[in-house]
């Protein structure tokens, strides 16, 4: 399979560090407010990546952090007159609820900064020892120019970066490009470090987490395109400084979401929170909307896209309903281990989900035909749809019926055949109430 690697800007054959294993890290949320649907794109995308590797038989270890120490959290705490821990706990809980509601909870490690402060101190101390970092008046900065490939991920050279950095001249730093690993602070919740009181810089936590969980190197590092620079560039620089190797072999970046062609913002009133979206629509609908575009490209969220996704979702759901009736009446089972070559061909090409959605619709058409013919081959086609839906994180009702349900259905068929319409109507409403039709 090939993955588009943002580090080299080309599709590359995926070769894991350890055979049949995948290690994956995705930058998690800063927990100071509720997440919006734009934040859900990486969550949904990398959940699909996780599930596809599982489908292929890989053992996947997936970690994603919580940035629970940050000046934004301190600001939210002051604004609401509560503690930073209360802010962080509240939004971590809300986030985990969102992940569960969207069926994206397959994360093995969810490290928090608050639990990793000693590791962060160790990490920064090592960078200071190796002369890649320096202390100035309680702050610690990273010496960017010591990294010869700095800018490799975002395709910028030091000269370009320097001209962009001059505007924010900071007297304390040796060089405008240097970034903070530790910042002196006495506002709100601060921590005692070897350099005095303050809070850690955001760029360090992810590298420290990857060090702790994966021994400093992973197969895939993911995140939104907006994190490429400076966050991911700075993660690479710190790993290079400490270990003299790249942090991740493959960097995957998802595009952002616009709403009606505009960037989401509170002032434009197009800010859709994940928890609100799901009240009106479903997880299936947002996932289909997201997968109809390739993950690397920007996605324009419109009412037309939503309608189209609802339509696709209904088509899949109805076709499976028909297949499920046949399966229950004939005492058959779906095959959840079925492999589908066409699906794999699309997914192995850098997770080409737009093609997968089109292919799903072809399968749905085929399935409807087979259901009409009462053809037992429908079990195979329905199984493929179910397995593919599962990788995309789409859920459909394929409950197994009990004897009473089967009997009820047979009675309905009989009443229809005997043209006993009154009885048939009664049985029909019973079946619909049980959601069997
Ligand atoms: Zn990160």
Tab-separated table of C-alpha atoms and ligand atoms in Angstrom:
chain	number	residue	atom	x	y	z
A	1	UNK	CA	0.000	0.000	0.000
A	2	UNK	CA	1.115	3.546	-0.608
A	3	UNK	CA	0.727	6.540	1.685
A	4	UNK	CA	1.318	10.152	0.731
A	5	UNK	CA	4.164	11.189	3.001
A	6	UNK	CA	4.107	14.930	3.789
A	7	UNK	CA	7.785	14.675	4.717
A	8	UNK	CA	8.861	13.796	1.170
A	9	UNK	CA	5.764	15.111	-0.638
A	10	UNK	CA	5.204	11.875	-2.497
A	11	UNK	CA	3.350	8.614	-2.255
A	12	UNK	CA	5.552	5.957	-0.709
A	13	UNK	CA	5.209	2.243	-0.163
A	14	UNK	CA	4.245	1.670	3.470
A	15	UNK	CA	6.930	-0.309	5.290
A	16	UNK	CA	6.340	-0.587	9.044
A	17	UNK	CA	9.211	-0.446	11.552
A	18	UNK	CA	8.128	-3.834	12.911
A	19	UNK	CA	6.542	-6.384	10.635
A	20	UNK	CA	2.748	-6.502	10.853
A	21	UNK	CA	2.707	-3.733	13.470
A	22	UNK	CA	1.762	-0.077	13.116
A	23	UNK	CA	2.529	2.666	15.618
A	24	UNK	CA	0.537	5.820	15.169
A	25	UNK	CA	0.381	9.171	16.955
A	26	UNK	CA	-2.041	12.015	16.281
A	27	UNK	CA	-1.878	15.390	18.034
A	28	UNK	CA	-4.899	15.677	20.290
A	29	UNK	CA	-7.003	18.628	21.393
A	30	UNK	CA	-6.157	21.515	23.710
A	31	UNK	CA	-8.963	20.985	26.192
A	32	UNK	CA	-10.366	24.463	26.826
A	33	UNK	CA	-13.638	24.269	24.850
A	34	UNK	CA	-15.911	21.890	22.936
A	35	UNK	CA	-14.643	20.488	19.642
A	36	UNK	CA	-16.249	21.527	16.347
A	37	UNK	CA	-16.691	19.449	13.207
A	38	UNK	CA	-13.377	20.747	11.831
A	39	UNK	CA	-11.648	19.158	14.832
A	40	UNK	CA	-13.506	15.934	14.068
A	41	UNK	CA	-11.894	15.547	10.657
A	42	UNK	CA	-8.536	14.261	11.947
A	43	UNK	CA	-10.362	12.183	14.571
A	44	UNK	CA	-12.549	10.494	11.936
A	45	UNK	CA	-9.757	10.238	9.356
A	46	UNK	CA	-7.226	8.569	11.630
A	47	UNK	CA	-9.869	6.325	13.120
A	48	UNK	CA	-10.458	5.070	9.560
A	49	UNK	CA	-6.686	4.613	9.074
A	50	UNK	CA	-6.551	2.664	12.344
A	51	UNK	CA	-9.496	0.483	11.353
A	52	UNK	CA	-8.102	-0.194	7.882
A	53	UNK	CA	-4.770	-1.390	9.256
A	54	UNK	CA	-6.712	-3.672	11.603
A	55	UNK	CA	-8.704	-4.969	8.615
A	56	UNK	CA	-5.366	-5.764	6.912
A	57	UNK	CA	-4.333	-7.771	9.965
A	58	UNK	CA	-1.864	-5.327	11.531
A	59	UNK	CA	-1.482	-4.927	15.250
A	60	UNK	CA	-2.033	-1.179	15.676
A	61	UNK	CA	-0.998	0.977	18.615
A	62	UNK	CA	-2.587	4.392	18.502
A	63	UNK	CA	-1.775	7.267	20.844
A	64	UNK	CA	-3.211	10.772	20.972
A	65	UNK	CA	-2.492	13.329	23.691
A	66	UNK	CA	-4.530	15.820	25.644
A	67	UNK	CA	-2.961	19.271	25.877
A	68	UNK	CA	-4.256	19.971	29.347
A	69	UNK	CA	-1.610	22.520	30.375
A	70	UNK	CA	-1.680	25.611	28.196
A	71	UNK	CA	-2.196	29.370	28.461
A	72	UNK	CA	-5.603	28.971	26.720
A	73	UNK	CA	-6.713	26.744	29.597
A	74	UNK	CA	-5.443	29.285	32.124
A	75	UNK	CA	-7.405	31.992	30.331
A	76	UNK	CA	-10.596	29.877	30.340
A	77	UNK	CA	-10.070	29.161	34.049
A	78	UNK	CA	-9.702	32.854	34.895
A	79	UNK	CA	-12.664	33.840	32.692
A	80	UNK	CA	-14.938	31.272	34.348
A	81	UNK	CA	-13.519	31.596	37.834
A	82	UNK	CA	-12.676	27.889	38.106
A	83	UNK	CA	-9.373	26.015	38.221
A	84	UNK	CA	-7.363	24.854	35.225
A	85	UNK	CA	-7.969	21.259	36.304
A	86	UNK	CA	-11.725	21.854	36.274
A	87	UNK	CA	-11.528	23.321	32.770
A	88	UNK	CA	-9.373	20.443	31.485
A	89	UNK	CA	-11.424	17.704	33.163
A	90	UNK	CA	-14.678	19.132	31.858
A	91	UNK	CA	-13.525	19.267	28.237
A	92	UNK	CA	-11.657	15.954	28.344
A	93	UNK	CA	-14.892	14.338	29.500
A	94	UNK	CA	-16.844	16.107	26.749
A	95	UNK	CA	-14.269	15.063	24.148
A	96	UNK	CA	-14.353	11.426	25.207
A	97	UNK	CA	-18.148	11.534	25.004
A	98	UNK	CA	-17.870	12.903	21.462
A	99	UNK	CA	-15.431	10.136	20.485
A	100	UNK	CA	-17.848	7.522	21.816
A	101	UNK	CA	-20.849	9.118	20.077
A	102	UNK	CA	-18.944	9.203	16.804
A	103	UNK	CA	-17.682	5.642	17.270
A	104	UNK	CA	-14.030	6.780	17.161
A	105	UNK	CA	-12.800	5.620	20.544
A	106	UNK	CA	-10.050	3.248	19.390
A	107	UNK	CA	-7.214	5.156	21.032
A	108	UNK	CA	-4.851	2.993	23.090
A	109	UNK	CA	-2.954	5.766	24.857
A	110	UNK	CA	-4.292	9.182	25.825
A	111	UNK	CA	-1.448	10.807	27.720
A	112	UNK	CA	-1.905	14.145	29.474
A	113	UNK	CA	0.717	16.806	30.065
A	114	UNK	CA	-0.142	17.004	33.774
A	115	UNK	CA	0.933	13.340	34.191
A	116	UNK	CA	4.126	13.783	32.184
A	117	UNK	CA	5.787	16.852	33.695
A	118	UNK	CA	8.791	14.902	35.029
A	119	UNK	CA	9.318	13.341	31.604
A	120	UNK	CA	9.123	16.804	30.054
A	121	UNK	CA	11.741	18.121	32.548
A	122	UNK	CA	14.017	15.172	31.709
A	123	UNK	CA	13.585	15.711	28.007
A	124	UNK	CA	14.338	19.441	28.151
A	125	UNK	CA	17.319	18.836	30.474
A	126	UNK	CA	18.802	16.432	27.936
A	127	UNK	CA	18.390	19.005	25.173
A	128	UNK	CA	20.181	21.574	27.369
A	129	UNK	CA	22.976	19.081	28.109
A	130	UNK	CA	23.421	18.469	24.388
A	131	UNK	CA	23.548	22.223	23.820
A	132	UNK	CA	20.387	22.212	21.679
A	133	UNK	CA	18.556	24.302	24.254
A	134	UNK	CA	19.465	27.221	26.524
A	135	UNK	CA	18.026	28.867	29.598
A	136	UNK	CA	17.342	32.623	29.687
A	137	UNK	CA	15.738	34.192	32.715
A	138	UNK	CA	13.530	31.200	33.555
A	139	UNK	CA	12.603	30.405	29.930
A	140	UNK	CA	14.140	27.578	27.933
A	141	UNK	CA	14.534	27.879	24.156
A	142	UNK	CA	15.457	25.453	21.415
A	143	UNK	CA	18.360	26.375	19.102
A	144	UNK	CA	16.701	25.928	15.727
A	145	UNK	CA	19.788	26.702	13.634
A	146	UNK	CA	21.633	23.695	15.059
A	147	UNK	CA	19.230	21.479	13.072
A	148	UNK	CA	20.520	21.375	9.536
A	149	UNK	CA	17.285	20.107	7.972
A	150	UNK	CA	14.973	22.493	9.827
A	151	UNK	CA	12.054	23.304	7.514
A	152	UNK	CA	12.125	19.875	5.846
A	153	UNK	CA	8.453	19.114	6.543
A	154	UNK	CA	7.029	22.478	5.583
A	155	UNK	CA	9.459	22.919	2.656
A	156	UNK	CA	10.899	26.165	3.924
A	157	UNK	CA	14.531	27.040	4.179
A	158	UNK	CA	16.114	28.871	7.068
A	159	UNK	CA	16.412	32.120	5.084
A	160	UNK	CA	12.703	32.217	4.254
A	161	UNK	CA	11.818	31.366	7.809
A	162	UNK	CA	14.095	34.091	9.147
A	163	UNK	CA	12.429	36.811	7.102
A	164	UNK	CA	9.051	35.649	8.394
A	165	UNK	CA	10.214	35.438	11.991
A	166	UNK	CA	11.727	38.905	12.269
A	167	UNK	CA	8.416	40.529	13.046
A	168	UNK	CA	8.119	38.811	16.391
A	169	UNK	CA	11.513	39.727	17.784
A	170	UNK	CA	11.970	38.463	21.294
A	171	UNK	CA	14.948	39.993	23.079
A	172	UNK	CA	15.437	36.981	25.288
A	173	UNK	CA	16.037	34.582	22.413
A	174	UNK	CA	19.430	34.126	20.764
A	175	UNK	CA	17.688	33.872	17.429
A	176	UNK	CA	14.235	34.831	16.165
A	177	UNK	CA	13.569	31.249	14.983
A	178	UNK	CA	14.180	29.649	18.386
A	179	UNK	CA	11.058	28.341	20.090
A	180	UNK	CA	10.153	27.951	23.764
A	181	UNK	CA	10.404	24.551	25.450
A	182	UNK	CA	9.584	26.050	28.826
A	183	UNK	CA	8.065	29.403	29.650
A	184	UNK	CA	8.420	31.262	32.899
A	185	UNK	CA	5.013	32.214	34.268
A	186	UNK	CA	3.360	33.164	37.521
A	187	UNK	CA	-0.186	33.402	36.191
A	188	UNK	CA	-2.706	30.736	37.188
A	189	UNK	CA	-1.575	27.126	37.551
A	190	UNK	CA	2.207	26.965	37.202
A	191	UNK	CA	4.684	24.175	37.875
A	192	UNK	CA	8.049	24.048	39.572
A	193	UNK	CA	10.745	23.042	37.105
A	194	UNK	CA	14.548	22.938	37.354
A	195	UNK	CA	14.393	26.438	35.742
A	196	UNK	CA	11.815	27.946	38.032
A	197	UNK	CA	8.017	28.252	37.902
A	198	UNK	CA	6.222	28.165	34.579
A	199	UNK	CA	4.519	25.944	32.012
A	200	UNK	CA	5.887	23.689	29.257
A	201	UNK	CA	5.858	24.798	25.633
A	202	UNK	CA	3.316	23.007	23.473
A	203	UNK	CA	5.832	21.631	20.928
A	204	UNK	CA	7.612	19.431	23.446
A	205	UNK	CA	4.766	17.370	24.849
A	206	UNK	CA	4.090	15.247	21.738
A	207	UNK	CA	7.759	14.261	21.330
A	208	UNK	CA	7.934	13.374	25.029
A	209	UNK	CA	4.786	11.233	24.734
A	210	UNK	CA	6.161	9.439	21.666
A	211	UNK	CA	9.436	8.850	23.556
A	212	UNK	CA	7.577	7.345	26.476
A	213	UNK	CA	5.065	5.196	24.596
A	214	UNK	CA	6.961	4.227	21.451
A	215	UNK	CA	10.623	4.620	22.356
A	216	UNK	CA	11.083	7.729	20.253
A	217	UNK	CA	10.055	6.552	16.792
A	218	UNK	CA	6.736	5.799	15.139
A	219	UNK	CA	5.451	4.697	11.758
A	220	UNK	CA	2.773	7.331	11.274
A	221	UNK	CA	2.386	10.803	12.740
A	222	UNK	CA	-0.885	12.470	11.883
A	223	UNK	CA	-2.646	15.747	12.383
A	224	UNK	CA	-4.383	18.636	10.659
A	225	UNK	CA	-2.502	20.514	7.943
A	226	UNK	CA	-2.416	23.632	10.172
A	227	UNK	CA	-0.095	21.771	12.578
A	228	UNK	CA	2.565	21.154	9.929
A	229	UNK	CA	4.358	24.380	10.781
A	230	UNK	CA	5.603	25.190	13.318
A	231	UNK	CA	4.271	22.415	15.585
A	232	UNK	CA	5.290	19.313	13.625
A	233	UNK	CA	8.451	20.900	12.289
A	234	UNK	CA	9.461	21.601	15.888
A	235	UNK	CA	8.602	18.056	16.962
A	236	UNK	CA	10.942	16.734	14.238
A	237	UNK	CA	13.702	19.162	15.291
A	238	UNK	CA	13.599	18.072	18.931
A	239	UNK	CA	13.693	14.386	18.057
A	240	UNK	CA	16.559	14.973	15.631
A	241	UNK	CA	18.466	16.844	18.357
A	242	UNK	CA	18.009	14.146	20.954
A	243	UNK	CA	18.028	10.922	18.939
A	244	UNK	CA	19.555	11.934	15.608
A	245	UNK	CA	16.735	10.305	13.659
A	246	UNK	CA	13.315	11.258	12.340
A	247	UNK	CA	10.374	11.114	14.709
A	248	UNK	CA	8.043	9.393	12.226
A	249	UNK	CA	8.571	7.566	8.945
A	250	UNK	CA	5.282	8.822	7.469
A	251	UNK	CA	3.613	12.149	8.124
A	252	UNK	CA	-0.049	12.335	7.218
A	253	UNK	CA	-1.888	15.666	7.203
A	254	UNK	CA	-5.595	16.119	6.682
A	255	UNK	CA	-7.031	19.213	5.011
A	256	UNK	CA	-9.295	21.575	6.917
A	257	UNK	CA	-13.075	21.967	6.757
A	258	UNK	CA	-14.776	25.091	5.447
A	259	UNK	CA	-18.474	25.743	5.943
A	260	UNK	CA	-20.173	27.152	2.841
A	261	UNK	CA	-16.787	28.160	1.491
A	262	UNK	CA	-15.768	30.088	4.600
A	263	UNK	CA	-13.403	29.220	7.384
A	264	UNK	CA	-15.311	28.239	10.517
A	265	UNK	CA	-15.405	31.075	13.014
A	266	UNK	CA	-17.587	32.134	15.889
A	267	UNK	CA	-18.170	35.563	14.358
A	268	UNK	CA	-19.463	34.070	11.078
A	269	UNK	CA	-21.948	31.960	12.991
A	270	UNK	CA	-20.929	28.871	11.026
A	271	UNK	CA	-19.275	27.205	13.971
A	272	UNK	CA	-20.763	23.705	14.258
A	273	UNK	CA	-19.926	21.863	17.468
A	274	UNK	CA	-19.559	18.084	17.188
A	275	UNK	CA	-21.958	17.541	20.080
A	276	UNK	CA	-24.648	19.676	18.377
A	277	UNK	CA	-24.186	18.193	14.928
A	278	UNK	CA	-24.946	14.702	16.140
A	279	UNK	CA	-28.223	15.804	17.719
A	280	UNK	CA	-29.549	16.752	14.302
A	281	UNK	CA	-27.732	14.306	12.058
A	282	UNK	CA	-25.774	11.141	12.731
A	283	UNK	CA	-22.167	10.019	12.925
A	284	UNK	CA	-22.715	8.180	9.624
A	285	UNK	CA	-23.698	11.412	7.883
A	286	UNK	CA	-20.619	13.397	8.927
A	287	UNK	CA	-18.365	10.448	8.118
A	288	UNK	CA	-19.806	10.037	4.626
A	289	UNK	CA	-19.477	13.825	4.143
A	290	UNK	CA	-15.831	13.641	5.193
A	291	UNK	CA	-14.985	10.513	3.184
A	292	UNK	CA	-16.515	11.863	-0.001
A	293	UNK	CA	-13.399	14.054	-0.212
A	294	UNK	CA	-9.869	12.730	-0.051
A	295	UNK	CA	-8.441	13.353	3.419
A	296	UNK	CA	-5.573	15.499	2.142
A	297	UNK	CA	-7.778	18.088	0.468
A	298	UNK	CA	-9.883	20.887	1.914
A	299	UNK	CA	-13.506	19.961	2.433
A	300	UNK	CA	-16.371	22.345	1.858
A	301	UNK	CA	-19.279	21.611	4.150
A	302	UNK	CA	-22.563	22.624	2.508
A	303	UNK	CA	-26.225	21.707	2.883
A	304	UNK	CA	-26.013	19.954	-0.520
A	305	UNK	CA	-23.170	17.785	0.748
A	306	UNK	CA	-25.156	16.943	3.880
A	307	UNK	CA	-28.259	16.022	1.869
A	308	UNK	CA	-26.232	13.866	-0.462
A	309	UNK	CA	-24.624	12.085	2.500
A	310	UNK	CA	-27.997	11.490	4.171
A	311	UNK	CA	-29.190	10.014	0.904
A	312	UNK	CA	-26.183	7.695	0.617
A	313	UNK	CA	-26.587	6.648	4.241
A	314	UNK	CA	-30.259	5.793	3.664
A	315	UNK	CA	-29.446	3.806	0.538
A	316	UNK	CA	-26.892	1.686	2.390
A	317	UNK	CA	-29.181	1.285	5.386
A	318	UNK	CA	-32.207	0.195	3.296
A	319	UNK	CA	-30.237	-2.270	1.204
A	320	UNK	CA	-28.796	-3.851	4.347
A	321	UNK	CA	-32.244	-4.019	5.901
A	322	UNK	CA	-33.423	-6.114	2.946
A	323	UNK	CA	-30.381	-8.353	3.242
A	324	UNK	CA	-30.890	-8.716	6.972
A	325	UNK	CA	-34.469	-9.911	6.490
A	326	UNK	CA	-33.288	-12.575	4.047
A	327	UNK	CA	-30.501	-13.617	6.379
A	328	UNK	CA	-32.843	-13.939	9.369
A	329	UNK	CA	-35.588	-15.815	7.511
A	330	UNK	CA	-33.073	-18.250	6.074
A	331	UNK	CA	-31.014	-18.721	9.218
A	332	UNK	CA	-27.830	-17.445	7.533
A	333	UNK	CA	-24.916	-15.368	8.849
A	334	UNK	CA	-22.945	-12.470	7.370
A	335	UNK	CA	-19.221	-13.023	6.915
A	336	UNK	CA	-17.318	-10.352	8.831
A	337	UNK	CA	-13.961	-11.740	7.714
A	338	UNK	CA	-14.677	-11.286	4.041
A	339	UNK	CA	-11.936	-9.514	2.041
A	340	UNK	CA	-12.788	-7.245	-0.840
A	341	UNK	CA	-10.095	-6.694	-3.492
A	342	UNK	CA	-11.638	-3.606	-5.052
A	343	UNK	CA	-12.023	-1.926	-1.659
A	344	UNK	CA	-8.390	-2.757	-0.886
A	345	UNK	CA	-7.215	-1.427	-4.227
A	346	UNK	CA	-8.755	1.977	-3.419
A	347	UNK	CA	-7.678	2.047	0.206
A	348	UNK	CA	-4.138	0.930	-0.623
A	349	UNK	CA	-3.838	4.036	-2.768
A	350	UNK	CA	-3.411	6.520	0.106
A	351	UNK	CA	-6.845	5.783	1.593
A	352	UNK	CA	-8.895	6.846	-1.413
A	353	UNK	CA	-12.234	7.004	0.382
A	354	UNK	CA	-14.096	8.971	-2.376
A	355	UNK	CA	-13.621	5.912	-4.610
A	356	UNK	CA	-14.678	3.649	-1.747
A	357	UNK	CA	-17.953	5.583	-1.308
A	358	UNK	CA	-18.691	5.248	-5.052
A	359	UNK	CA	-17.874	1.560	-4.838
A	360	UNK	CA	-20.189	1.157	-1.834
A	361	UNK	CA	-23.017	2.625	-3.930
A	362	UNK	CA	-22.290	0.101	-6.702
A	363	UNK	CA	-22.467	-2.696	-4.162
A	364	UNK	CA	-25.742	-1.298	-2.794
A	365	UNK	CA	-27.243	-1.368	-6.310
A	366	UNK	CA	-26.077	-4.944	-6.783
A	367	UNK	CA	-27.424	-5.925	-3.380
A	368	UNK	CA	-30.868	-4.437	-4.088
A	369	UNK	CA	-31.070	-6.517	-7.283
A	370	UNK	CA	-30.144	-9.712	-5.450
A	371	UNK	CA	-32.637	-8.980	-2.644
A	372	UNK	CA	-35.408	-8.577	-5.241
A	373	UNK	CA	-34.446	-11.940	-6.740
A	374	UNK	CA	-34.170	-13.616	-3.332
A	375	UNK	CA	-30.717	-14.697	-4.482
A	376	UNK	CA	-28.498	-16.124	-1.742
A	377	UNK	CA	-25.434	-14.405	-3.245
A	378	UNK	CA	-26.742	-11.324	-1.501
A	379	UNK	CA	-25.118	-12.521	1.731
A	380	UNK	CA	-21.674	-12.114	0.186
A	381	UNK	CA	-22.387	-8.636	-1.185
A	382	UNK	CA	-23.987	-7.506	2.080
A	383	UNK	CA	-20.979	-8.872	3.978
A	384	UNK	CA	-18.646	-6.760	1.825
A	385	UNK	CA	-20.771	-3.665	2.477
A	386	UNK	CA	-20.716	-4.366	6.206
A	387	UNK	CA	-16.965	-4.916	6.359
A	388	UNK	CA	-16.269	-1.749	4.339
A	389	UNK	CA	-18.740	0.257	6.459
A	390	UNK	CA	-17.005	-0.999	9.550
A	391	UNK	CA	-13.610	0.300	8.367
A	392	UNK	CA	-15.197	3.679	7.599
A	393	UNK	CA	-16.786	3.635	11.051
A	394	UNK	CA	-20.351	3.569	9.654
A	395	UNK	CA	-22.830	1.619	11.734
A	396	UNK	CA	-26.002	-0.114	10.518
A	397	UNK	CA	-28.646	-2.125	12.245
A	398	UNK	CA	-28.358	-5.798	11.348
A	399	UNK	CA	-29.899	-7.273	14.472
A	400	UNK	CA	-30.438	-10.949	14.691
A	401	UNK	CA	-34.138	-11.727	15.003
A	402	UNK	CA	-35.595	-14.040	17.584
A	403	UNK	CA	-38.128	-16.774	16.771
A	404	UNK	CA	-41.033	-14.496	17.601
A	405	UNK	CA	-39.825	-11.868	15.097
A	406	UNK	CA	-39.391	-14.484	12.381
A	407	UNK	CA	-42.866	-15.866	13.060
A	408	UNK	CA	-44.392	-12.393	12.932
A	409	UNK	CA	-42.718	-11.706	9.599
A	410	UNK	CA	-43.891	-15.014	8.140
A	411	UNK	CA	-47.456	-14.328	9.320
A	412	UNK	CA	-47.328	-10.946	7.600
A	413	UNK	CA	-46.146	-12.527	4.334
A	414	UNK	CA	-48.945	-15.105	4.611
A	415	UNK	CA	-51.626	-12.466	5.290
A	416	UNK	CA	-50.417	-10.516	2.239
A	417	UNK	CA	-50.521	-13.614	0.086
A	418	UNK	CA	-54.076	-14.382	1.291
A	419	UNK	CA	-55.063	-10.779	0.570
A	420	UNK	CA	-56.135	-10.353	4.192
A	421	UNK	CA	-55.212	-6.673	4.111
A	422	UNK	CA	-56.545	-5.786	7.524
A	423	UNK	CA	-54.407	-8.432	9.207
A	424	UNK	CA	-51.449	-7.579	6.986
A	425	UNK	CA	-51.633	-3.913	7.997
A	426	UNK	CA	-51.768	-4.782	11.648
A	427	UNK	CA	-48.758	-7.096	11.368
A	428	UNK	CA	-46.934	-4.542	9.285
A	429	UNK	CA	-47.225	-1.886	11.967
A	430	UNK	CA	-46.078	-4.396	14.581
A	431	UNK	CA	-43.018	-5.162	12.457
A	432	UNK	CA	-42.238	-1.482	11.904
A	433	UNK	CA	-42.577	-0.778	15.585
A	434	UNK	CA	-39.927	-3.399	16.166
A	435	UNK	CA	-37.843	-1.720	13.437
A	436	UNK	CA	-37.749	-4.933	11.421
A	437	UNK	CA	-39.018	-3.440	8.159
B	1	LIG	ZN1	1.729	17.348	18.453
